[in-house]
Amino acid sequence: MEPDPPDAAMIRSQVTALAEHFQRSGIHTLPQPNEQSVAKIKNWLETTHSPLVEGIAATDDHQHHAQKSQLDTARSSNASNHKDSRTDSSKLNPLPVPPPSSRQAPTPSRLRTVDAVQTDTGPYPGPDLPDEQRKIQLDGLAASVAGCTKCSVLSGCRNTTVFGEGHVRPRVVFFGEAPGAEEDRLGRPFMGKAGQLLTKMIEACKFSREDVYILNTVKCRPPNNRNPELDERQNCRSFYQSQFSILRPDYIVCLGAVSAHELLQTKLSVGRLRGKLHKFHQSKVLVTYHPAYLLREPNVKKAAWQDLQIMLRDAKIQI
Ligand code: SF4
């Protein structure tokens, strides 16, 4: 049975919320919230896929469809009464322009996301090894990494390789970008300030560092902490792929764009990839911000925590 359509007061209240949203986004001239304007705004939203509309769809699908039905009716009525669909400037309602300092910068949570990305479908290659065998395989792989010189620049300036560490049967693997100075010195991943924040994130998920596994896309520190080059990522790809094939985690958390691009073979931004679970073989993949970025932009921590909660809900982990 079709749900009852929303009344005009509800539509007006939603349009007022939209007006405030547009104002924050830098749009300072808006039509009055009458039925004709509502239909125009709705049409514009549908063609630009606003996150607000996606949010409505995600949280209240019935309400969204009921609203769409009423707005479609209003649109067809307007179409017959108003052949020119452009906004009449005489009816525009100028909104006060906030001073630049008080305008909200676009936050990551406002960016629209994309459909789930699925790479390397199917199960991980090879057998699911018992824990003891997993450790032996990982130790052998770490020895290969330690002697690797495939990247002349990186192998020439590293102090030590940073293979990764953690539980041999982890439920969650955290996948970072590359070692930094502290990691290069100690041979362990995520040991600096960003590492301390990652530890807090892990503990917020009710795990310890020993419960999870932590690794990077490349095992040697790029000079001056630059991003690893594409050929360096390609050179190191077989190492992390082998690690994942041994570990077979339920979840992989990509920390930042480099690891997300590498694992999911996409160039989409973190802002577009976050908010849903992607897939790599049989592991579900969550994309969120790198702890180093969260240290620079503390206001984004809330968004990162929302991302982790997606995984926790899916894993039915109570926090
Ligand atoms: Fe080898 Fe990886 Fe280091 Fe390159 S980054 S030298 S592939 S271990």
mmCIF file with all atom_site columns, N, CA and C in Angstrom, residues 193-254:
data_model
loop_
_atom_site.group_PDB
_atom_site.id
_atom_site.type_symbol
_atom_site.label_atom_id
_atom_site.label_alt_id
_atom_site.label_comp_id
_atom_site.label_asym_id
_atom_site.label_entity_id
_atom_site.label_seq_id
_atom_site.pdbx_PDB_ins_code
_atom_site.Cartn_x
_atom_site.Cartn_y
_atom_site.Cartn_z
_atom_site.occupancy
_atom_site.B_iso_or_equiv
_atom_site.pdbx_formal_charge
_atom_site.auth_seq_id
_atom_site.auth_comp_id
_atom_site.auth_asym_id
_atom_site.auth_atom_id
_atom_site.pdbx_PDB_model_num
ATOM 1   N N  . LYS A 1 193 ? 53.121 9.777   15.972 1.00 0.00 ? 193 LYS A N  1
ATOM 2   C CA . LYS A 1 193 ? 51.880 10.367  16.506 1.00 0.00 ? 193 LYS A CA 1
ATOM 3   C C  . LYS A 1 193 ? 50.652 9.811   15.792 1.00 0.00 ? 193 LYS A C  1
ATOM 4   N N  . ALA A 1 194 ? 50.789 9.629   14.479 1.00 0.00 ? 194 ALA A N  1
ATOM 5   C CA . ALA A 1 194 ? 49.662 9.049   13.733 1.00 0.00 ? 194 ALA A CA 1
ATOM 6   C C  . ALA A 1 194 ? 49.391 7.633   14.223 1.00 0.00 ? 194 ALA A C  1
ATOM 7   N N  . GLY A 1 195 ? 50.450 6.930   14.573 1.00 0.00 ? 195 GLY A N  1
ATOM 8   C CA . GLY A 1 195 ? 50.298 5.575   15.097 1.00 0.00 ? 195 GLY A CA 1
ATOM 9   C C  . GLY A 1 195 ? 49.579 5.564   16.436 1.00 0.00 ? 195 GLY A C  1
ATOM 10  N N  . GLN A 1 196 ? 49.893 6.586   17.260 1.00 0.00 ? 196 GLN A N  1
ATOM 11  C CA . GLN A 1 196 ? 49.198 6.672   18.559 1.00 0.00 ? 196 GLN A CA 1
ATOM 12  C C  . GLN A 1 196 ? 47.698 6.905   18.349 1.00 0.00 ? 196 GLN A C  1
ATOM 13  N N  . LEU A 1 197 ? 47.384 7.734   17.359 1.00 0.00 ? 197 LEU A N  1
ATOM 14  C CA . LEU A 1 197 ? 45.963 7.970   17.084 1.00 0.00 ? 197 LEU A CA 1
ATOM 15  C C  . LEU A 1 197 ? 45.308 6.704   16.525 1.00 0.00 ? 197 LEU A C  1
ATOM 16  N N  . LEU A 1 198 ? 46.046 5.990   15.664 1.00 0.00 ? 198 LEU A N  1
ATOM 17  C CA . LEU A 1 198 ? 45.485 4.736   15.140 1.00 0.00 ? 198 LEU A CA 1
ATOM 18  C C  . LEU A 1 198 ? 45.213 3.760   16.288 1.00 0.00 ? 198 LEU A C  1
ATOM 19  N N  . THR A 1 199 ? 46.132 3.699   17.246 1.00 0.00 ? 199 THR A N  1
ATOM 20  C CA . THR A 1 199 ? 45.917 2.819   18.401 1.00 0.00 ? 199 THR A CA 1
ATOM 21  C C  . THR A 1 199 ? 44.625 3.191   19.129 1.00 0.00 ? 199 THR A C  1
ATOM 22  N N  . LYS A 1 200 ? 44.382 4.504   19.273 1.00 0.00 ? 200 LYS A N  1
ATOM 23  C CA . LYS A 1 200 ? 43.142 4.943   19.928 1.00 0.00 ? 200 LYS A CA 1
ATOM 24  C C  . LYS A 1 200 ? 41.921 4.530   19.098 1.00 0.00 ? 200 LYS A C  1
ATOM 25  N N  . MET A 1 201 ? 42.052 4.647   17.785 1.00 0.00 ? 201 MET A N  1
ATOM 26  C CA . MET A 1 201 ? 40.933 4.248   16.916 1.00 0.00 ? 201 MET A CA 1
ATOM 27  C C  . MET A 1 201 ? 40.651 2.750   17.064 1.00 0.00 ? 201 MET A C  1
ATOM 28  N N  . ILE A 1 202 ? 41.740 1.972   17.110 1.00 0.00 ? 202 ILE A N  1
ATOM 29  C CA . ILE A 1 202 ? 41.589 0.516   17.256 1.00 0.00 ? 202 ILE A CA 1
ATOM 30  C C  . ILE A 1 202 ? 40.927 0.198   18.590 1.00 0.00 ? 202 ILE A C  1
ATOM 31  N N  . GLU A 1 203 ? 41.385 0.889   19.632 1.00 0.00 ? 203 GLU A N  1
ATOM 32  C CA . GLU A 1 203 ? 40.820 0.619   20.967 1.00 0.00 ? 203 GLU A CA 1
ATOM 33  C C  . GLU A 1 203 ? 39.371 1.086   21.057 1.00 0.00 ? 203 GLU A C  1
ATOM 34  N N  . ALA A 1 204 ? 39.043 2.145   20.335 1.00 0.00 ? 204 ALA A N  1
ATOM 35  C CA . ALA A 1 204 ? 37.643 2.599   20.317 1.00 0.00 ? 204 ALA A CA 1
ATOM 36  C C  . ALA A 1 204 ? 36.739 1.540   19.701 1.00 0.00 ? 204 ALA A C  1
ATOM 37  N N  . CYS A 1 205 ? 37.330 0.703   18.862 1.00 0.00 ? 205 CYS A N  1
ATOM 38  C CA . CYS A 1 205 ? 36.572 -0.400  18.243 1.00 0.00 ? 205 CYS A CA 1
ATOM 39  C C  . CYS A 1 205 ? 36.580 -1.647  19.112 1.00 0.00 ? 205 CYS A C  1
ATOM 40  N N  . LYS A 1 206 ? 37.083 -1.499  20.346 1.00 0.00 ? 206 LYS A N  1
ATOM 41  C CA . LYS A 1 206 ? 37.125 -2.613  21.304 1.00 0.00 ? 206 LYS A CA 1
ATOM 42  C C  . LYS A 1 206 ? 38.134 -3.695  20.919 1.00 0.00 ? 206 LYS A C  1
ATOM 43  N N  . PHE A 1 207 ? 39.160 -3.297  20.164 1.00 0.00 ? 207 PHE A N  1
ATOM 44  C CA . PHE A 1 207 ? 40.268 -4.204  19.860 1.00 0.00 ? 207 PHE A CA 1
ATOM 45  C C  . PHE A 1 207 ? 41.534 -3.644  20.509 1.00 0.00 ? 207 PHE A C  1
ATOM 46  N N  . SER A 1 208 ? 42.586 -4.473  20.527 1.00 0.00 ? 208 SER A N  1
ATOM 47  C CA . SER A 1 208 ? 43.916 -3.971  20.867 1.00 0.00 ? 208 SER A CA 1
ATOM 48  C C  . SER A 1 208 ? 44.765 -4.101  19.593 1.00 0.00 ? 208 SER A C  1
ATOM 49  N N  . ARG A 1 209 ? 45.931 -3.502  19.600 1.00 0.00 ? 209 ARG A N  1
ATOM 50  C CA . ARG A 1 209 ? 46.802 -3.631  18.416 1.00 0.00 ? 209 ARG A CA 1
ATOM 51  C C  . ARG A 1 209 ? 47.170 -5.084  18.163 1.00 0.00 ? 209 ARG A C  1
ATOM 52  N N  . GLU A 1 210 ? 47.209 -5.866  19.246 1.00 0.00 ? 210 GLU A N  1
ATOM 53  C CA . GLU A 1 210 ? 47.578 -7.277  19.091 1.00 0.00 ? 210 GLU A CA 1
ATOM 54  C C  . GLU A 1 210 ? 46.447 -8.095  18.458 1.00 0.00 ? 210 GLU A C  1
ATOM 55  N N  . ASP A 1 211 ? 45.232 -7.587  18.532 1.00 0.00 ? 211 ASP A N  1
ATOM 56  C CA . ASP A 1 211 ? 44.084 -8.315  17.963 1.00 0.00 ? 211 ASP A CA 1
ATOM 57  C C  . ASP A 1 211 ? 44.003 -8.157  16.447 1.00 0.00 ? 211 ASP A C  1
ATOM 58  N N  . VAL A 1 212 ? 44.539 -7.036  15.956 1.00 0.00 ? 212 VAL A N  1
ATOM 59  C CA . VAL A 1 212 ? 44.390 -6.712  14.536 1.00 0.00 ? 212 VAL A CA 1
ATOM 60  C C  . VAL A 1 212 ? 45.750 -6.869  13.841 1.00 0.00 ? 212 VAL A C  1
ATOM 61  N N  . TYR A 1 213 ? 45.771 -6.612  12.556 1.00 0.00 ? 213 TYR A N  1
ATOM 62  C CA . TYR A 1 213 ? 47.039 -6.609  11.826 1.00 0.00 ? 213 TYR A CA 1
ATOM 63  C C  . TYR A 1 213 ? 47.175 -5.236  11.161 1.00 0.00 ? 213 TYR A C  1
ATOM 64  N N  . ILE A 1 214 ? 48.400 -4.724  11.121 1.00 0.00 ? 214 ILE A N  1
ATOM 65  C CA . ILE A 1 214 ? 48.643 -3.394  10.547 1.00 0.00 ? 214 ILE A CA 1
ATOM 66  C C  . ILE A 1 214 ? 49.749 -3.517  9.497  1.00 0.00 ? 214 ILE A C  1
ATOM 67  N N  . LEU A 1 215 ? 49.500 -2.992  8.326  1.00 0.00 ? 215 LEU A N  1
ATOM 68  C CA . LEU A 1 215 ? 50.518 -3.033  7.267  1.00 0.00 ? 215 LEU A CA 1
ATOM 69  C C  . LEU A 1 215 ? 50.343 -1.827  6.347  1.00 0.00 ? 215 LEU A C  1
ATOM 70  N N  . ASN A 1 216 ? 51.299 -1.642  5.466  1.00 0.00 ? 216 ASN A N  1
ATOM 71  C CA . ASN A 1 216 ? 51.272 -0.522  4.523  1.00 0.00 ? 216 ASN A CA 1
ATOM 72  C C  . ASN A 1 216 ? 51.325 -1.021  3.085  1.00 0.00 ? 216 ASN A C  1
ATOM 73  N N  . THR A 1 217 ? 51.023 -0.116  2.154  1.00 0.00 ? 217 THR A N  1
ATOM 74  C CA . THR A 1 217 ? 51.078 -0.489  0.735  1.00 0.00 ? 217 THR A CA 1
ATOM 75  C C  . THR A 1 217 ? 52.521 -0.724  0.288  1.00 0.00 ? 217 THR A C  1
ATOM 76  N N  . VAL A 1 218 ? 53.454 0.092   0.794  1.00 0.00 ? 218 VAL A N  1
ATOM 77  C CA . VAL A 1 218 ? 54.875 -0.146  0.490  1.00 0.00 ? 218 VAL A CA 1
ATOM 78  C C  . VAL A 1 218 ? 55.630 -0.344  1.799  1.00 0.00 ? 218 VAL A C  1
ATOM 79  N N  . LYS A 1 219 ? 56.688 -1.086  1.715  1.00 0.00 ? 219 LYS A N  1
ATOM 80  C CA . LYS A 1 219 ? 57.397 -1.513  2.931  1.00 0.00 ? 219 LYS A CA 1
ATOM 81  C C  . LYS A 1 219 ? 58.633 -0.674  3.238  1.00 0.00 ? 219 LYS A C  1
ATOM 82  N N  . CYS A 1 220 ? 58.952 0.268   2.368  1.00 0.00 ? 220 CYS A N  1
ATOM 83  C CA . CYS A 1 220 ? 60.116 1.124   2.602  1.00 0.00 ? 220 CYS A CA 1
ATOM 84  C C  . CYS A 1 220 ? 59.664 2.580   2.644  1.00 0.00 ? 220 CYS A C  1
ATOM 85  N N  . ARG A 1 221 ? 60.346 3.364   3.455  1.00 0.00 ? 221 ARG A N  1
ATOM 86  C CA . ARG A 1 221 ? 59.959 4.763   3.628  1.00 0.00 ? 221 ARG A CA 1
ATOM 87  C C  . ARG A 1 221 ? 60.323 5.601   2.396  1.00 0.00 ? 221 ARG A C  1
ATOM 88  N N  . PRO A 1 222 ? 59.351 6.279   1.792  1.00 0.00 ? 222 PRO A N  1
ATOM 89  C CA . PRO A 1 222 ? 59.690 7.207   0.711  1.00 0.00 ? 222 PRO A CA 1
ATOM 90  C C  . PRO A 1 222 ? 60.424 8.417   1.284  1.00 0.00 ? 222 PRO A C  1
ATOM 91  N N  . PRO A 1 223 ? 61.431 8.934   0.583  1.00 0.00 ? 223 PRO A N  1
ATOM 92  C CA . PRO A 1 223 ? 62.179 10.076  1.110  1.00 0.00 ? 223 PRO A CA 1
ATOM 93  C C  . PRO A 1 223 ? 61.275 11.288  1.308  1.00 0.00 ? 223 PRO A C  1
ATOM 94  N N  . ASN A 1 224 ? 61.568 12.035  2.372  1.00 0.00 ? 224 ASN A N  1
ATOM 95  C CA . ASN A 1 224 ? 60.808 13.247  2.721  1.00 0.00 ? 224 ASN A CA 1
ATOM 96  C C  . ASN A 1 224 ? 59.309 12.977  2.898  1.00 0.00 ? 224 ASN A C  1
ATOM 97  N N  . ASN A 1 225 ? 58.978 11.761  3.236  1.00 0.00 ? 225 ASN A N  1
ATOM 98  C CA . ASN A 1 225 ? 57.579 11.387  3.479  1.00 0.00 ? 225 ASN A CA 1
ATOM 99  C C  . ASN A 1 225 ? 56.657 11.660  2.288  1.00 0.00 ? 225 ASN A C  1
ATOM 100 N N  . ARG A 1 226 ? 57.200 11.661  1.086  1.00 0.00 ? 226 ARG A N  1
ATOM 101 C CA . ARG A 1 226 ? 56.337 11.826  -0.090 1.00 0.00 ? 226 ARG A CA 1
ATOM 102 C C  . ARG A 1 226 ? 55.487 10.577  -0.263 1.00 0.00 ? 226 ARG A C  1
ATOM 103 N N  . ASN A 1 227 ? 54.426 10.718  -1.078 1.00 0.00 ? 227 ASN A N  1
ATOM 104 C CA . ASN A 1 227 ? 53.623 9.532   -1.370 1.00 0.00 ? 227 ASN A CA 1
ATOM 105 C C  . ASN A 1 227 ? 54.448 8.542   -2.185 1.00 0.00 ? 227 ASN A C  1
ATOM 106 N N  . PRO A 1 228 ? 54.202 7.254   -2.023 1.00 0.00 ? 228 PRO A N  1
ATOM 107 C CA . PRO A 1 228 ? 54.903 6.298   -2.898 1.00 0.00 ? 228 PRO A CA 1
ATOM 108 C C  . PRO A 1 228 ? 54.469 6.475   -4.344 1.00 0.00 ? 228 PRO A C  1
ATOM 109 N N  . GLU A 1 229 ? 55.442 6.382   -5.253 1.00 0.00 ? 229 GLU A N  1
ATOM 110 C CA . GLU A 1 229 ? 55.134 6.502   -6.683 1.00 0.00 ? 229 GLU A CA 1
ATOM 111 C C  . GLU A 1 229 ? 54.381 5.257   -7.144 1.00 0.00 ? 229 GLU A C  1
ATOM 112 N N  . LEU A 1 230 ? 53.732 5.409   -8.298 1.00 0.00 ? 230 LEU A N  1
ATOM 113 C CA . LEU A 1 230 ? 52.937 4.294   -8.824 1.00 0.00 ? 230 LEU A CA 1
ATOM 114 C C  . LEU A 1 230 ? 53.806 3.057   -9.060 1.00 0.00 ? 230 LEU A C  1
ATOM 115 N N  . ASP A 1 231 ? 55.009 3.265   -9.621 1.00 0.00 ? 231 ASP A N  1
ATOM 116 C CA . ASP A 1 231 ? 55.846 2.082   -9.894 1.00 0.00 ? 231 ASP A CA 1
ATOM 117 C C  . ASP A 1 231 ? 56.319 1.434   -8.600 1.00 0.00 ? 231 ASP A C  1
ATOM 118 N N  . GLU A 1 232 ? 56.479 2.238   -7.547 1.00 0.00 ? 232 GLU A N  1
ATOM 119 C CA . GLU A 1 232 ? 56.867 1.672   -6.251 1.00 0.00 ? 232 GLU A CA 1
ATOM 120 C C  . GLU A 1 232 ? 55.711 0.857   -5.660 1.00 0.00 ? 232 GLU A C  1
ATOM 121 N N  . ARG A 1 233 ? 54.510 1.368   -5.821 1.00 0.00 ? 233 ARG A N  1
ATOM 122 C CA . ARG A 1 233 ? 53.338 0.609   -5.347 1.00 0.00 ? 233 ARG A CA 1
ATOM 123 C C  . ARG A 1 233 ? 53.215 -0.707  -6.118 1.00 0.00 ? 233 ARG A C  1
ATOM 124 N N  . GLN A 1 234 ? 53.451 -0.611  -7.415 1.00 0.00 ? 234 GLN A N  1
ATOM 125 C CA . GLN A 1 234 ? 53.364 -1.837  -8.233 1.00 0.00 ? 234 GLN A CA 1
ATOM 126 C C  . GLN A 1 234 ? 54.424 -2.838  -7.815 1.00 0.00 ? 234 GLN A C  1
ATOM 127 N N  . ASN A 1 235 ? 55.636 -2.336  -7.563 1.00 0.00 ? 235 ASN A N  1
ATOM 128 C CA . ASN A 1 235 ? 56.723 -3.236  -7.145 1.00 0.00 ? 235 ASN A CA 1
ATOM 129 C C  . ASN A 1 235 ? 56.384 -3.974  -5.857 1.00 0.00 ? 235 ASN A C  1
ATOM 130 N N  . CYS A 1 236 ? 55.696 -3.274  -4.947 1.00 0.00 ? 236 CYS A N  1
ATOM 131 C CA . CYS A 1 236 ? 55.437 -3.836  -3.622 1.00 0.00 ? 236 CYS A CA 1
ATOM 132 C C  . CYS A 1 236 ? 54.098 -4.567  -3.547 1.00 0.00 ? 236 CYS A C  1
ATOM 133 N N  . ARG A 1 237 ? 53.338 -4.524  -4.636 1.00 0.00 ? 237 ARG A N  1
ATOM 134 C CA . ARG A 1 237 ? 51.957 -5.040  -4.606 1.00 0.00 ? 237 ARG A CA 1
ATOM 135 C C  . ARG A 1 237 ? 51.889 -6.516  -4.210 1.00 0.00 ? 237 ARG A C  1
ATOM 136 N N  . SER A 1 238 ? 52.787 -7.315  -4.767 1.00 0.00 ? 238 SER A N  1
ATOM 137 C CA . SER A 1 238 ? 52.686 -8.761  -4.506 1.00 0.00 ? 238 SER A CA 1
ATOM 138 C C  . SER A 1 238 ? 52.904 -9.072  -3.025 1.00 0.00 ? 238 SER A C  1
ATOM 139 N N  . PHE A 1 239 ? 53.663 -8.195  -2.328 1.00 0.00 ? 239 PHE A N  1
ATOM 140 C CA . PHE A 1 239 ? 53.909 -8.458  -0.903 1.00 0.00 ? 239 PHE A CA 1
ATOM 141 C C  . PHE A 1 239 ? 52.633 -8.295  -0.086 1.00 0.00 ? 239 PHE A C  1
ATOM 142 N N  . TYR A 1 240 ? 51.952 -7.155  -0.274 1.00 0.00 ? 240 TYR A N  1
ATOM 143 C CA . TYR A 1 240 ? 50.742 -6.986  0.555  1.00 0.00 ? 240 TYR A CA 1
ATOM 144 C C  . TYR A 1 240 ? 49.639 -7.936  0.097  1.00 0.00 ? 240 TYR A C  1
ATOM 145 N N  . GLN A 1 241 ? 49.607 -8.254  -1.198 1.00 0.00 ? 241 GLN A N  1
ATOM 146 C CA . GLN A 1 241 ? 48.591 -9.207  -1.659 1.00 0.00 ? 241 GLN A CA 1
ATOM 147 C C  . GLN A 1 241 ? 48.808 -10.577 -1.013 1.00 0.00 ? 241 GLN A C  1
ATOM 148 N N  . SER A 1 242 ? 50.062 -10.968 -0.909 1.00 0.00 ? 242 SER A N  1
ATOM 149 C CA . SER A 1 242 ? 50.365 -12.244 -0.244 1.00 0.00 ? 242 SER A CA 1
ATOM 150 C C  . SER A 1 242 ? 49.997 -12.183 1.235  1.00 0.00 ? 242 SER A C  1
ATOM 151 N N  . GLN A 1 243 ? 50.251 -11.032 1.852  1.00 0.00 ? 243 GLN A N  1
ATOM 152 C CA . GLN A 1 243 ? 49.871 -10.897 3.265  1.00 0.00 ? 243 GLN A CA 1
ATOM 153 C C  . GLN A 1 243 ? 48.360 -11.068 3.438  1.00 0.00 ? 243 GLN A C  1
ATOM 154 N N  . PHE A 1 244 ? 47.589 -10.398 2.567  1.00 0.00 ? 244 PHE A N  1
ATOM 155 C CA . PHE A 1 244 ? 46.132 -10.519 2.682  1.00 0.00 ? 244 PHE A CA 1
ATOM 156 C C  . PHE A 1 244 ? 45.668 -11.959 2.422  1.00 0.00 ? 244 PHE A C  1
ATOM 157 N N  . SER A 1 245 ? 46.336 -12.622 1.476  1.00 0.00 ? 245 SER A N  1
ATOM 158 C CA . SER A 1 245 ? 45.939 -14.002 1.164  1.00 0.00 ? 245 SER A CA 1
ATOM 159 C C  . SER A 1 245 ? 46.192 -14.937 2.340  1.00 0.00 ? 245 SER A C  1
ATOM 160 N N  . ILE A 1 246 ? 47.225 -14.623 3.110  1.00 0.00 ? 246 ILE A N  1
ATOM 161 C CA . ILE A 1 246 ? 47.492 -15.433 4.312  1.00 0.00 ? 246 ILE A CA 1
ATOM 162 C C  . ILE A 1 246 ? 46.520 -15.045 5.439  1.00 0.00 ? 246 ILE A C  1
ATOM 163 N N  . LEU A 1 247 ? 46.319 -13.756 5.622  1.00 0.00 ? 247 LEU A N  1
ATOM 164 C CA . LEU A 1 247 ? 45.545 -13.267 6.777  1.00 0.00 ? 247 LEU A CA 1
ATOM 165 C C  . LEU A 1 247 ? 44.039 -13.424 6.612  1.00 0.00 ? 247 LEU A C  1
ATOM 166 N N  . ARG A 1 248 ? 43.511 -13.210 5.385  1.00 0.00 ? 248 ARG A N  1
ATOM 167 C CA . ARG A 1 248 ? 42.073 -13.353 5.076  1.00 0.00 ? 248 ARG A CA 1
ATOM 168 C C  . ARG A 1 248 ? 41.168 -12.690 6.115  1.00 0.00 ? 248 ARG A C  1
ATOM 169 N N  . PRO A 1 249 ? 41.351 -11.411 6.339  1.00 0.00 ? 249 PRO A N  1
ATOM 170 C CA . PRO A 1 249 ? 40.535 -10.763 7.378  1.00 0.00 ? 249 PRO A CA 1
ATOM 171 C C  . PRO A 1 249 ? 39.085 -10.605 6.928  1.00 0.00 ? 249 PRO A C  1
ATOM 172 N N  . ASP A 1 250 ? 38.200 -10.444 7.904  1.00 0.00 ? 250 ASP A N  1
ATOM 173 C CA . ASP A 1 250 ? 36.808 -10.118 7.563  1.00 0.00 ? 250 ASP A CA 1
ATOM 174 C C  . ASP A 1 250 ? 36.732 -8.702  6.996  1.00 0.00 ? 250 ASP A C  1
ATOM 175 N N  . TYR A 1 251 ? 37.548 -7.816  7.587  1.00 0.00 ? 251 TYR A N  1
ATOM 176 C CA . TYR A 1 251 ? 37.478 -6.395  7.200  1.00 0.00 ? 251 TYR A CA 1
ATOM 177 C C  . TYR A 1 251 ? 38.886 -5.850  6.960  1.00 0.00 ? 251 TYR A C  1
ATOM 178 N N  . ILE A 1 252 ? 38.987 -5.016  5.930  1.00 0.00 ? 252 ILE A N  1
ATOM 179 C CA . ILE A 1 252 ? 40.218 -4.251  5.688  1.00 0.00 ? 252 ILE A CA 1
ATOM 180 C C  . ILE A 1 252 ? 39.828 -2.778  5.783  1.00 0.00 ? 252 ILE A C  1
ATOM 181 N N  . VAL A 1 253 ? 40.518 -2.044  6.642  1.00 0.00 ? 253 VAL A N  1
ATOM 182 C CA . VAL A 1 253 ? 40.263 -0.605  6.755  1.00 0.00 ? 253 VAL A CA 1
ATOM 183 C C  . VAL A 1 253 ? 41.381 0.129   6.025  1.00 0.00 ? 253 VAL A C  1
ATOM 184 N N  . CYS A 1 254 ? 41.050 0.746   4.904  1.00 0.00 ? 254 CYS A N  1
ATOM 185 C CA . CYS A 1 254 ? 42.035 1.528   4.149  1.00 0.00 ? 254 CYS A CA 1
ATOM 186 C C  . CYS A 1 254 ? 42.151 2.899   4.793  1.00 0.00 ? 254 CYS A C  1
#
